[in-house]
Amino acid sequence: MENIKAIIEALILSSDAPLPLDKICAVLSETRREDVKTAVAELTAEYDQRQSGISIQEVAGGFQYRTRTEMAAWIKKLKNVKPPTLSAAALETLAIVAYRQPLVKSEIESIRGVDVSAPLKGLLDKKLIRIVGRKDVPGKPIIYGTTKKFLEVFNLKDLSELPTLREMKELQLQGEAKDEVQEESREETKD
Amino acid sequence: MENIKAIIEALILSSDAPLPLDKICAVLSETRREDVKTAVAELTAEYDQRQSGISIQEVAGGFQYRTRTEMAAWIKKLKNVKPPTLSAAALETLAIVAYRQPLVKSEIESIRGVDVSAPLKGLLDKKLIRIVGRKDVPGKPIIYGTTKKFLEVFNLKDLSELPTLREMKELQLQGEAKDEVQEESREETKD
Amino acid sequence: MDTQTENYAIKLDIFEGPLDLLLYLIKKNEIDIYNIPVALITEQYLQYLNIIKSLNLDLAGEYLVMASTLIHIKSKMLLPVPEEPTEEENEKDPRAELVKQLLEYQSFKEAAADLEKRPILERDVFTHASAGLQENTGKENEEDDELIEVSVFELIEAFHRLVSRTDKKELLEIDVEKMSLTDIINDVMERLTREKNLTFEELLGERKDRRQIIYTFLAILELIKLRMIKAYQTSAFGVIRIFPAVES
């Protein structure tokens, strides 16, 4: 078992992108998947326990060595570069793509209420979103979705890790309250 | 001391090149050089002791996380299970074939400005392009086109789903115009 | 008024559009989003637009569209509500659509803020591979061993790069029609290679819509021009038979 852990550490370090469990299992073909899973979990716990400055984190469907967030200030001191930033327009656009994907530009614009050409281009350049196809309607608009890199950059295991939109909960709660109080102004907007 | 070690681990991992002691000392300006040295030595020993698959090694005048030599065979195995990817040269060649097909090698070369024998061969091997015929001119050059697999790999229904250059240009031009004004609300020209 | 104007000018910078401005006004006035006093909000909204105009700043069309929407809602609110609305007459609150839009936008604004708070690579967490937020550098690399992930976007970026490098303007003239034509050219060549020769009718196959006929014809013309196929006719008005120009 000890040896498996050492191999996994080496595999994760040698991989440029987050390393999926499947690939680890493909390499450790003699080992049962369950055991590989346990080894990864134990390793992760060990790094945490010893309060190492680095940890094995699950992002974008794979495992990767990453520094702990508490270390950010020190690394910034070392690198002496400004961290990458996204404008509010880019973040809003990205959030809409992330939650509503796959979708076309006009759908993003109807939510934001403004033209989104500039933020879209920026997000494509940064490879946070990508073209996933074309919609089969007149004009064949381009359909956008998020990339694996989006998950890597935002430290997400997968898209399901995104928190549910607050709007949904609020609308439901509000709907219930309204039913009780004012009968007449009920909004039964069908979607 | 423990904390210093954690910081050093994070610094080494986050550094692109082997990290010289001087740089670590520069970041940990409050700590004596001797103590930094000791911390690095202790860290190195700890990784060795616990027989981790990775270790902190001194290379090219700096410290770097590296996989242990015993792990080489496993890492080779991992690289072999990697999905096929495309080099920049192959990608460019593929782009030319995709957008200008059917065409012959000399036409690709006149666009790329370099010999494309190697990338062409690679693309044929990967079955992303194929020979569609021969041109009836002296030398009877081979004519290339993309394959069904190309459409599959790029998730396209047919070639008309490829984004057109005009669309990309539009997105870009709008983006650039916006960047200049830096603000969406000022986009519209005066009426 | 001067100081007030300045305030507005500064505030304007942070608005991401008319919806954002509306949300700001709602918050500022501590209004229930489900029960917006349209008259008040419209008035304040228009005030903002006037100030922007008086500062000679250009105003995005979207702000004006929203202004007219607000005015429209306001006028609708003034109409008397029928005393006992029947099931069919059950008129929706004229504000309903706007409220829905505002809530939706607000939720994404919050989602964006949540995203921004996550541990972000190269800001809060770092890894050994340079997997950071690098811009697409488009750097040239002739070596075949540099591996990269590929998407359609990258494909067109690669082509775009080449075009700008070679400065061949005509390369830009690629559109959807041309690409569909290429599909048909490919199809024609594939079938000719298999069948050795085919008639125009056979090439058309089952699907015979106008577009298909025109495109198949154009494909044949293109292929003849490219000297990839040869067309033969036994007699005037006879069947046109098409052969690959060169045996493969």
XYZ file of C-alpha atoms in Angstrom:
630
model
C 0.000 0.000 0.000
C 2.793 2.392 0.912
C 4.305 1.916 -2.468
C 1.055 2.670 -4.262
C 0.844 5.974 -2.483
C 4.363 6.879 -3.570
C 3.501 6.031 -7.163
C 0.360 8.139 -7.007
C 2.327 11.089 -5.667
C 4.775 10.803 -8.538
C 2.013 10.452 -11.112
C 0.184 13.510 -9.845
C 3.341 15.609 -9.829
C 4.374 14.493 -13.288
C 1.004 15.343 -14.787
C 0.511 18.826 -16.205
C -3.241 18.783 -15.864
C -5.299 17.505 -12.943
C -4.950 13.714 -13.056
C -8.235 11.783 -13.207
C -8.693 8.706 -11.014
C -9.282 6.671 -14.149
C -5.801 7.392 -15.389
C -4.223 6.473 -12.076
C -6.156 3.221 -12.177
C -5.042 2.610 -15.782
C -1.415 2.898 -14.691
C -1.894 0.842 -11.531
C -3.672 -1.870 -13.456
C -2.774 -4.513 -10.863
C -4.503 -2.610 -8.092
C -8.225 -2.588 -7.436
C -9.959 0.692 -8.093
C -11.250 0.790 -4.530
C -7.723 0.529 -3.165
C -6.499 3.300 -5.441
C -9.330 5.475 -4.211
C -8.453 4.768 -0.601
C -4.778 5.480 -1.231
C -5.588 8.860 -2.777
C -7.855 9.745 0.124
C -5.187 8.722 2.658
C -2.540 10.720 0.859
C -4.723 13.792 0.800
C -5.388 13.412 4.518
C -1.683 12.981 5.261
C -0.725 16.233 3.550
C -3.472 18.000 5.466
C -2.469 16.434 8.760
C 1.162 17.388 8.510
C 0.095 20.930 7.611
C 2.197 20.908 4.529
C 2.257 24.051 2.416
C 1.037 21.986 -0.500
C -1.927 19.669 -0.772
C -3.524 17.255 -3.177
C -6.726 18.849 -4.383
C -9.486 17.542 -6.577
C -10.168 19.948 -9.441
C -11.636 19.621 -12.927
C -12.219 15.923 -12.468
C -8.673 15.108 -11.387
C -6.054 15.418 -8.678
C -3.370 18.062 -8.586
C -0.765 19.407 -6.194
C -1.763 22.900 -5.236
C -0.503 25.329 -2.653
C -2.718 26.077 0.302
C -4.677 29.326 0.119
C -2.948 30.587 3.289
C 0.309 30.585 1.340
C -0.921 32.986 -1.334
C 0.654 36.076 0.217
C 4.103 34.475 0.358
C 3.933 33.272 -3.212
C 2.863 36.677 -4.365
C 5.951 38.025 -2.684
C 8.048 35.525 -4.622
C 6.411 35.995 -7.983
C 5.955 39.705 -7.743
C 3.271 39.680 -10.414
C -0.229 40.958 -10.336
C -2.745 38.138 -10.110
C -4.994 37.714 -13.104
C -8.251 39.556 -12.745
C -11.554 39.413 -14.500
C -13.726 42.473 -14.961
C -17.203 42.529 -13.468
C -18.595 42.214 -16.994
C -16.463 39.143 -17.656
C -17.385 37.535 -14.325
C -21.105 38.086 -14.858
C -20.887 36.716 -18.372
C -18.901 33.741 -17.139
C -21.406 33.044 -14.375
C -24.259 33.062 -16.865
C -22.420 30.699 -19.220
C -21.484 28.426 -16.319
C -25.032 28.069 -15.025
C -27.026 28.200 -18.229
C -24.750 26.353 -20.651
C -24.979 25.465 -23.425
C -26.304 28.821 -24.614
C -25.942 31.461 -27.321
C -24.831 35.077 -27.103
C -28.327 36.538 -27.344
C -29.394 34.525 -24.294
C -26.542 35.969 -22.268
C -27.450 39.433 -23.469
C -31.072 39.073 -22.515
C -29.992 38.298 -18.948
C -27.318 40.970 -18.634
C -29.289 43.553 -20.578
C -26.204 44.689 -22.494
C -24.013 43.621 -25.380
C -21.508 40.948 -24.337
C -19.125 40.784 -27.308
C -16.146 42.147 -25.406
C -16.401 39.925 -22.313
C -17.143 36.888 -24.505
C -14.019 37.451 -26.543
C -11.962 37.927 -23.399
C -13.275 34.699 -21.884
C -12.552 32.808 -25.094
C -9.019 34.189 -25.126
C -8.512 33.102 -21.542
C -9.934 29.701 -22.483
C -12.505 29.856 -19.716
C -15.297 29.325 -22.218
C -15.377 27.629 -25.584
C -17.495 27.167 -28.654
C -19.412 23.950 -28.291
C -21.368 24.079 -31.534
C -23.992 25.935 -33.433
C -27.672 26.205 -32.760
C -29.891 24.842 -35.468
C -31.940 28.021 -35.895
C -31.764 30.749 -38.540
C -28.384 32.429 -38.424
C -26.863 29.334 -36.804
C -25.626 31.214 -33.727
C -22.560 29.913 -31.890
C -23.231 27.985 -28.696
C -20.920 28.565 -25.738
C -19.980 26.477 -22.730
C -17.316 26.485 -20.042
C -14.006 24.661 -20.364
C -12.045 22.306 -18.181
C -9.766 25.212 -17.518
C -12.704 27.076 -15.990
C -12.934 24.302 -13.399
C -9.186 24.399 -12.826
C -9.059 28.143 -12.394
C -12.013 28.291 -10.028
C -10.962 25.226 -8.059
C -14.082 23.260 -8.894
C -14.300 19.478 -8.970
C -17.017 19.643 -11.591
C -19.938 21.825 -12.602
C -22.209 20.266 -9.998
C -20.028 21.874 -7.349
C -21.363 25.289 -8.355
C -23.777 26.502 -5.700
C -27.423 26.623 -6.707
C -28.590 29.969 -7.895
C -30.177 31.968 -5.129
C -32.921 33.212 -7.401
C -34.545 29.795 -7.447
C -34.872 29.523 -3.694
C -36.004 33.123 -3.335
C -38.605 32.854 -6.036
C -40.039 29.764 -4.426
C -40.165 31.280 -0.960
C -41.620 34.479 -2.271
C -44.163 32.573 -4.289
C -45.368 30.746 -1.217
C -45.590 33.906 0.841
C -47.550 35.624 -1.887
C -50.027 32.815 -2.117
C -50.933 33.449 1.467
C -51.011 37.215 1.505
C -52.198 38.672 -1.760
C -54.213 36.302 -3.806
C -54.699 38.579 -6.776
C -51.148 39.460 -7.700
C -50.058 35.883 -8.085
C -47.558 35.572 -10.854
C -48.015 32.411 -12.701
C -45.624 33.028 -15.478
C -45.167 29.954 -17.483
C -41.734 29.306 -18.882
C 9.654 26.650 12.218
C 6.874 24.396 11.052
C 5.251 27.311 9.323
C 8.461 28.232 7.534
C 8.647 24.743 6.120
C 5.090 24.962 4.830
C 5.890 28.272 3.166
C 9.001 26.820 1.569
C 7.012 23.877 0.211
C 4.487 26.246 -1.348
C 7.210 28.463 -2.787
C 9.019 25.535 -4.380
C 5.861 24.084 -5.884
C 4.695 27.394 -7.296
C 8.021 28.241 -8.854
C 8.382 27.498 -12.536
C 12.134 26.953 -12.387
C 14.309 25.459 -9.623
C 14.094 27.927 -6.744
C 17.427 29.268 -5.463
C 17.992 29.583 -1.716
C 18.556 33.294 -2.165
C 15.044 33.756 -3.449
C 13.541 31.805 -0.560
C 15.521 33.971 1.831
C 14.336 37.102 0.073
C 10.722 36.103 0.641
C 11.313 35.003 4.237
C 13.107 38.232 5.031
C 12.341 37.935 8.747
C 14.090 34.581 9.009
C 17.821 34.078 9.259
C 19.462 32.522 6.251
C 20.827 29.721 8.413
C 17.354 28.831 9.625
C 16.021 28.794 6.088
C 18.813 26.464 5.086
C 18.056 24.150 7.995
C 14.354 24.156 7.157
C 15.029 23.167 3.557
C 17.359 20.391 4.675
C 14.777 19.101 7.160
C 12.048 19.177 4.555
C 14.169 17.255 2.091
C 14.948 14.671 4.757
C 11.279 14.344 5.676
C 10.222 13.571 2.115
C 13.003 10.991 1.914
C 12.138 9.462 5.257
C 8.501 8.998 4.476
C 9.448 7.430 1.147
C 7.236 9.789 -0.742
C 7.063 9.394 -4.499
C 8.186 12.979 -4.835
C 11.175 14.709 -3.309
C 12.747 18.118 -3.055
C 15.911 18.013 -5.106
C 18.601 20.575 -5.662
C 19.062 21.096 -9.376
C 20.546 23.891 -11.435
C 21.256 25.960 -8.369
C 17.779 25.726 -6.918
C 15.217 23.494 -5.272
C 12.480 21.723 -7.140
C 9.887 19.018 -6.576
C 10.803 16.027 -8.674
C 9.562 12.502 -8.892
C 11.926 9.857 -7.589
C 13.941 8.001 -10.212
C 12.351 4.698 -9.182
C 9.040 6.082 -10.371
C 10.175 6.604 -13.965
C 8.589 3.425 -15.295
C 5.194 4.342 -13.844
C 5.334 7.830 -15.259
C 6.221 6.460 -18.670
C 3.178 4.258 -18.410
C 1.071 7.293 -17.599
C 2.317 9.254 -20.597
C 1.360 6.350 -22.784
C -2.247 6.421 -21.666
C -2.495 10.110 -22.480
C -5.041 10.851 -25.185
C -3.568 11.989 -28.471
C -3.127 15.716 -28.724
C -2.086 17.954 -31.559
C 1.038 20.043 -31.900
C 0.819 23.665 -32.959
C 2.164 22.741 -36.391
C -0.413 19.994 -36.801
C -3.185 22.270 -35.617
C -2.299 24.980 -38.113
C -2.040 22.487 -40.924
C -5.373 21.009 -39.937
C -6.930 24.469 -39.853
C -5.758 25.163 -43.385
C -7.078 21.844 -44.661
C -10.377 22.351 -42.856
C -11.021 25.810 -44.230
C -9.498 25.517 -47.692
C -10.160 21.927 -48.663
C -9.859 20.251 -51.053
C -6.243 21.287 -51.563
C -2.765 19.977 -52.233
C 0.360 20.057 -50.099
C 1.998 22.949 -51.961
C -1.038 25.098 -51.250
C -0.776 24.369 -47.537
C 2.902 25.168 -47.633
C 2.355 28.460 -49.393
C 0.091 29.495 -46.518
C 2.202 28.142 -43.665
C 5.471 29.137 -45.288
C 7.191 25.939 -44.194
C 7.327 22.294 -45.174
C 4.307 20.420 -43.879
C 5.285 16.801 -44.575
C 5.555 15.857 -40.916
C 2.293 17.398 -39.677
C 0.457 16.066 -42.754
C 1.681 12.571 -42.012
C 0.659 12.915 -38.376
C -2.824 14.119 -39.312
C -3.240 11.251 -41.772
C -2.149 8.793 -39.086
C -4.652 10.277 -36.652
C -7.260 9.982 -39.408
C -8.170 13.657 -39.091
C -7.444 14.246 -42.772
C -7.517 11.960 -45.757
C -6.559 11.731 -49.373
C -9.570 12.647 -51.449
C -7.948 12.265 -54.851
C -5.190 13.446 -57.108
C -5.060 16.636 -59.071
C -4.726 16.274 -62.835
C -1.700 18.498 -63.203
C 1.952 17.582 -63.719
C 3.172 15.538 -60.789
C -0.389 14.499 -59.959
C -0.241 15.916 -56.435
C -2.359 14.378 -53.711
C -5.467 16.300 -52.685
C -6.358 16.415 -48.993
C -9.596 16.926 -47.137
C -10.919 16.408 -43.633
C -12.547 13.193 -42.426
C -15.676 12.202 -40.565
C -13.455 11.666 -37.565
C -12.402 15.295 -37.784
C -16.038 16.284 -37.362
C -16.358 13.909 -34.414
C -13.247 15.118 -32.659
C -14.300 18.734 -32.977
C -17.883 17.996 -32.204
C -19.220 19.344 -35.469
C -22.304 18.192 -37.298
C -20.829 19.222 -40.620
C -18.239 21.628 -41.929
C -20.697 24.491 -42.052
C -20.618 24.417 -38.247
C -17.035 25.595 -38.221
C -17.001 29.165 -36.995
C -16.286 31.461 -39.900
C -13.434 33.880 -39.830
C -15.883 36.670 -40.320
C -17.652 35.776 -37.082
C -14.398 35.616 -35.186
C -13.365 38.922 -36.649
C -16.616 40.542 -35.686
C -16.329 39.324 -32.136
C -12.791 40.577 -32.007
C -13.455 43.940 -33.580
C -16.305 44.614 -31.232
C -14.114 43.491 -28.387
C -11.340 45.825 -29.339
C -13.632 48.771 -29.810
C -15.008 48.137 -26.355
C -11.621 47.814 -24.782
C -10.792 51.273 -25.979
C -13.736 52.886 -24.345
C -13.406 50.505 -21.424
C -17.023 50.728 -20.669
C -20.090 49.168 -22.072
C -22.392 52.076 -21.414
C -20.430 54.321 -23.710
C -20.492 52.024 -26.665
C -23.157 53.700 -28.703
C -21.897 56.592 -30.758
C -23.482 59.974 -30.317
C -26.817 60.426 -31.959
C -25.826 70.288 -8.178
C -22.201 70.184 -9.156
C -21.148 67.759 -6.478
C -24.202 65.677 -7.127
C -23.331 65.498 -10.801
C -19.864 64.310 -9.986
C -21.242 61.619 -7.775
C -23.445 60.343 -10.527
C -20.585 60.369 -12.988
C -18.475 58.226 -10.719
C -21.318 55.864 -9.972
C -21.991 55.357 -13.651
C -18.679 53.607 -14.058
C -19.763 50.749 -11.906
C -23.027 50.010 -13.650
C -23.000 46.986 -15.857
C -26.085 48.078 -17.757
C -29.653 49.281 -17.244
C -30.574 46.295 -15.050
C -27.639 47.014 -12.798
C -28.672 50.657 -12.536
C -32.227 49.626 -11.660
C -30.999 47.254 -8.965
C -28.918 50.058 -7.544
C -31.935 52.381 -7.405
C -34.055 49.706 -5.764
C -31.399 49.123 -3.137
C -30.793 52.823 -2.572
C -34.478 53.470 -1.984
C -34.866 50.312 0.114
C -37.676 49.127 -2.082
C -39.244 45.688 -2.153
C -38.265 44.272 -5.502
C -41.656 42.513 -5.746
C -43.512 45.760 -5.270
C -41.617 48.425 -7.161
C -43.106 51.936 -7.092
C -42.688 52.365 -10.822
C -43.346 56.098 -10.896
C -40.581 56.821 -8.413
C -38.053 54.491 -9.984
C -38.804 55.728 -13.497
C -38.299 59.285 -12.367
C -34.952 58.524 -10.764
C -33.871 56.409 -13.681
C -34.602 59.202 -16.150
C -32.787 61.619 -13.883
C -29.698 59.498 -14.217
C -29.995 59.391 -17.968
C -30.361 63.173 -18.107
C -27.274 63.676 -16.035
C -25.329 61.327 -18.233
C -26.506 63.253 -21.265
C -25.689 66.620 -19.705
C -22.168 65.332 -19.171
C -21.997 64.584 -22.873
C -21.312 60.948 -22.206
C -22.428 58.497 -24.812
C -25.285 56.356 -23.713
C -25.684 52.760 -24.716
C -28.939 52.068 -26.527
C -29.883 49.529 -23.889
C -30.384 52.301 -21.318
C -32.879 54.047 -23.573
C -34.782 50.836 -24.270
C -35.152 50.314 -20.540
C -36.369 53.902 -20.115
C -39.181 53.313 -22.575
C -40.020 50.001 -20.895
C -40.332 51.775 -17.547
C -42.544 54.490 -19.001
C -44.707 51.845 -20.625
C -45.132 49.980 -17.349
C -45.903 53.217 -15.541
C -48.693 54.049 -17.943
C -50.118 50.558 -17.684
C -50.154 50.810 -13.907
C -52.391 53.860 -14.217
C -55.105 51.957 -16.008
C -57.991 50.931 -13.755
C -57.928 47.272 -12.725
C -61.165 45.393 -13.442
C -63.026 44.738 -10.196
C -63.463 41.036 -10.546
C -61.114 39.678 -13.070
C -62.262 36.475 -14.665
C -59.906 33.627 -15.315
C -59.161 34.911 -18.812
C -58.963 38.565 -17.984
C -56.632 37.825 -15.121
C -54.135 40.428 -16.196
C -50.613 40.000 -15.042
C -49.006 42.705 -12.997
C -47.359 44.913 -15.664
C -44.210 44.818 -13.562
C -44.007 41.040 -13.492
C -41.754 40.637 -16.519
C -39.324 43.293 -15.306
C -39.229 41.843 -11.800
C -38.442 38.453 -13.218
C -35.647 39.934 -15.299
C -34.250 41.844 -12.348
C -34.303 38.785 -10.099
C -32.604 36.698 -12.715
C -29.930 39.293 -13.283
C -29.455 39.748 -9.565
C -28.971 36.055 -9.017
C -26.252 35.931 -11.667
C -24.619 39.002 -10.194
C -24.456 37.113 -6.920
C -23.201 34.000 -8.667
C -20.456 36.105 -10.237
C -19.525 37.455 -6.811
C -19.440 33.895 -5.462
C -17.151 32.824 -8.265
C -14.859 35.701 -7.516
C -14.641 34.578 -3.875
C -13.507 31.075 -4.736
C -9.859 30.121 -4.379
C -8.671 31.223 -7.792
C -5.687 29.662 -9.507
C -2.708 32.016 -9.674
C -4.326 34.300 -7.151
C -5.016 32.131 -4.096
C -3.692 28.752 -5.109
C -0.757 27.811 -7.256
C 0.350 24.669 -8.937
C 3.552 23.548 -10.551
C 2.256 23.375 -14.087
C 1.721 26.675 -15.774
C -2.000 26.118 -15.896
C -2.716 29.712 -15.011
C -4.837 32.372 -16.565
C -2.527 32.995 -19.454
C -3.749 34.877 -22.428
C -3.752 33.131 -25.729
C -0.304 34.165 -26.848
C -0.593 32.639 -30.270
C 3.117 32.043 -30.185
C 4.631 30.197 -33.043
C 6.133 26.826 -32.407
C 7.369 24.702 -35.228
C 8.316 21.807 -33.044
C 5.980 18.916 -33.242
C 6.452 17.787 -29.698
C 4.748 20.696 -28.050
C 1.392 19.346 -27.107
C -1.718 21.394 -26.752
C -5.374 20.803 -26.134
C -7.557 21.490 -29.095
C -10.956 23.041 -29.521
C -12.766 24.449 -32.496
C -11.921 27.879 -31.228
C -8.247 27.083 -31.338
C -8.615 25.720 -34.804
C -10.042 28.946 -36.111
C -7.572 30.965 -34.086
C -4.783 29.035 -35.771
C -6.230 29.798 -39.158
C -6.809 33.418 -38.294
C -3.202 33.678 -37.204
C -2.016 32.291 -40.503
C -4.222 34.615 -42.443
C -2.923 37.678 -40.690
C 0.612 36.434 -41.162
C 0.330 35.802 -44.856
C -1.870 38.821 -45.409
C -3.950 36.980 -47.932
C -7.170 38.865 -47.792
C -9.063 36.500 -49.993
C -8.663 33.825 -47.354
C -11.119 35.772 -45.270
C -13.855 35.168 -47.758
C -14.971 31.921 -46.232
C -18.536 31.677 -45.180
C -21.065 29.109 -44.243
C -22.123 28.495 -47.857
C -18.565 27.791 -48.894
C -18.204 25.312 -46.071
C -21.384 23.452 -46.969
C -20.082 23.264 -50.502
C -16.878 21.721 -49.200
C -18.895 19.037 -47.444
C -20.544 18.158 -50.710
C -17.236 18.220 -52.591
C -15.874 15.785 -50.042
C -18.921 13.621 -50.380
C -18.726 13.621 -54.180
C -15.045 12.682 -54.160
C -15.603 9.946 -51.638
C -18.349 8.367 -53.683
C -16.452 8.731 -56.947
C -13.459 6.995 -55.438
C -15.712 4.147 -54.369
C -17.918 3.877 -57.443
C -15.353 4.881 -60.103
C -17.959 6.866 -62.016
C -21.387 8.320 -61.419
C -24.036 10.342 -63.180
C -25.200 13.701 -61.941
C -28.526 12.110 -61.018
C -26.797 9.415 -59.016
C -24.691 11.974 -57.250
C -27.797 13.813 -56.171
C -29.139 10.693 -54.505
C -32.465 10.601 -52.728
C -32.558 14.054 -51.246
C -33.338 16.423 -54.051
C -34.114 19.781 -52.600
C -33.172 22.914 -54.510
C -30.219 23.656 -52.322
C -28.882 20.148 -52.713
C -29.094 20.319 -56.503
C -27.436 23.700 -56.716
C -24.691 22.727 -54.313
C -23.977 19.432 -55.984
C -23.765 21.249 -59.292
C -21.454 23.871 -57.832
C -19.349 21.117 -56.300
C -18.952 19.468 -59.683
C -17.992 22.749 -61.319
C -15.481 23.397 -58.561
C -14.005 19.918 -58.903
C -13.690 20.271 -62.654
C -11.962 23.591 -62.156
C -9.616 21.962 -59.652
C -9.007 19.202 -62.163
C -10.023 16.578 -59.717
C -12.815 15.139 -61.838
C -13.728 14.870 -65.483
C -17.201 14.997 -66.911
C -18.152 13.127 -70.054
C -21.257 13.211 -72.135
C -22.058 10.651 -74.830
C -24.250 13.014 -76.833
C -25.721 16.454 -76.633
C -28.328 16.493 -73.826
C -27.176 12.994 -72.919
C -26.383 11.734 -69.470
C -23.359 13.392 -67.915
C -21.053 10.832 -66.380
C -18.425 11.926 -63.926
C -15.068 10.270 -63.362
C -12.227 10.992 -60.958
C -9.493 12.726 -62.965
C -6.827 10.432 -61.632
C -7.101 6.834 -60.480
C -6.156 6.658 -56.850
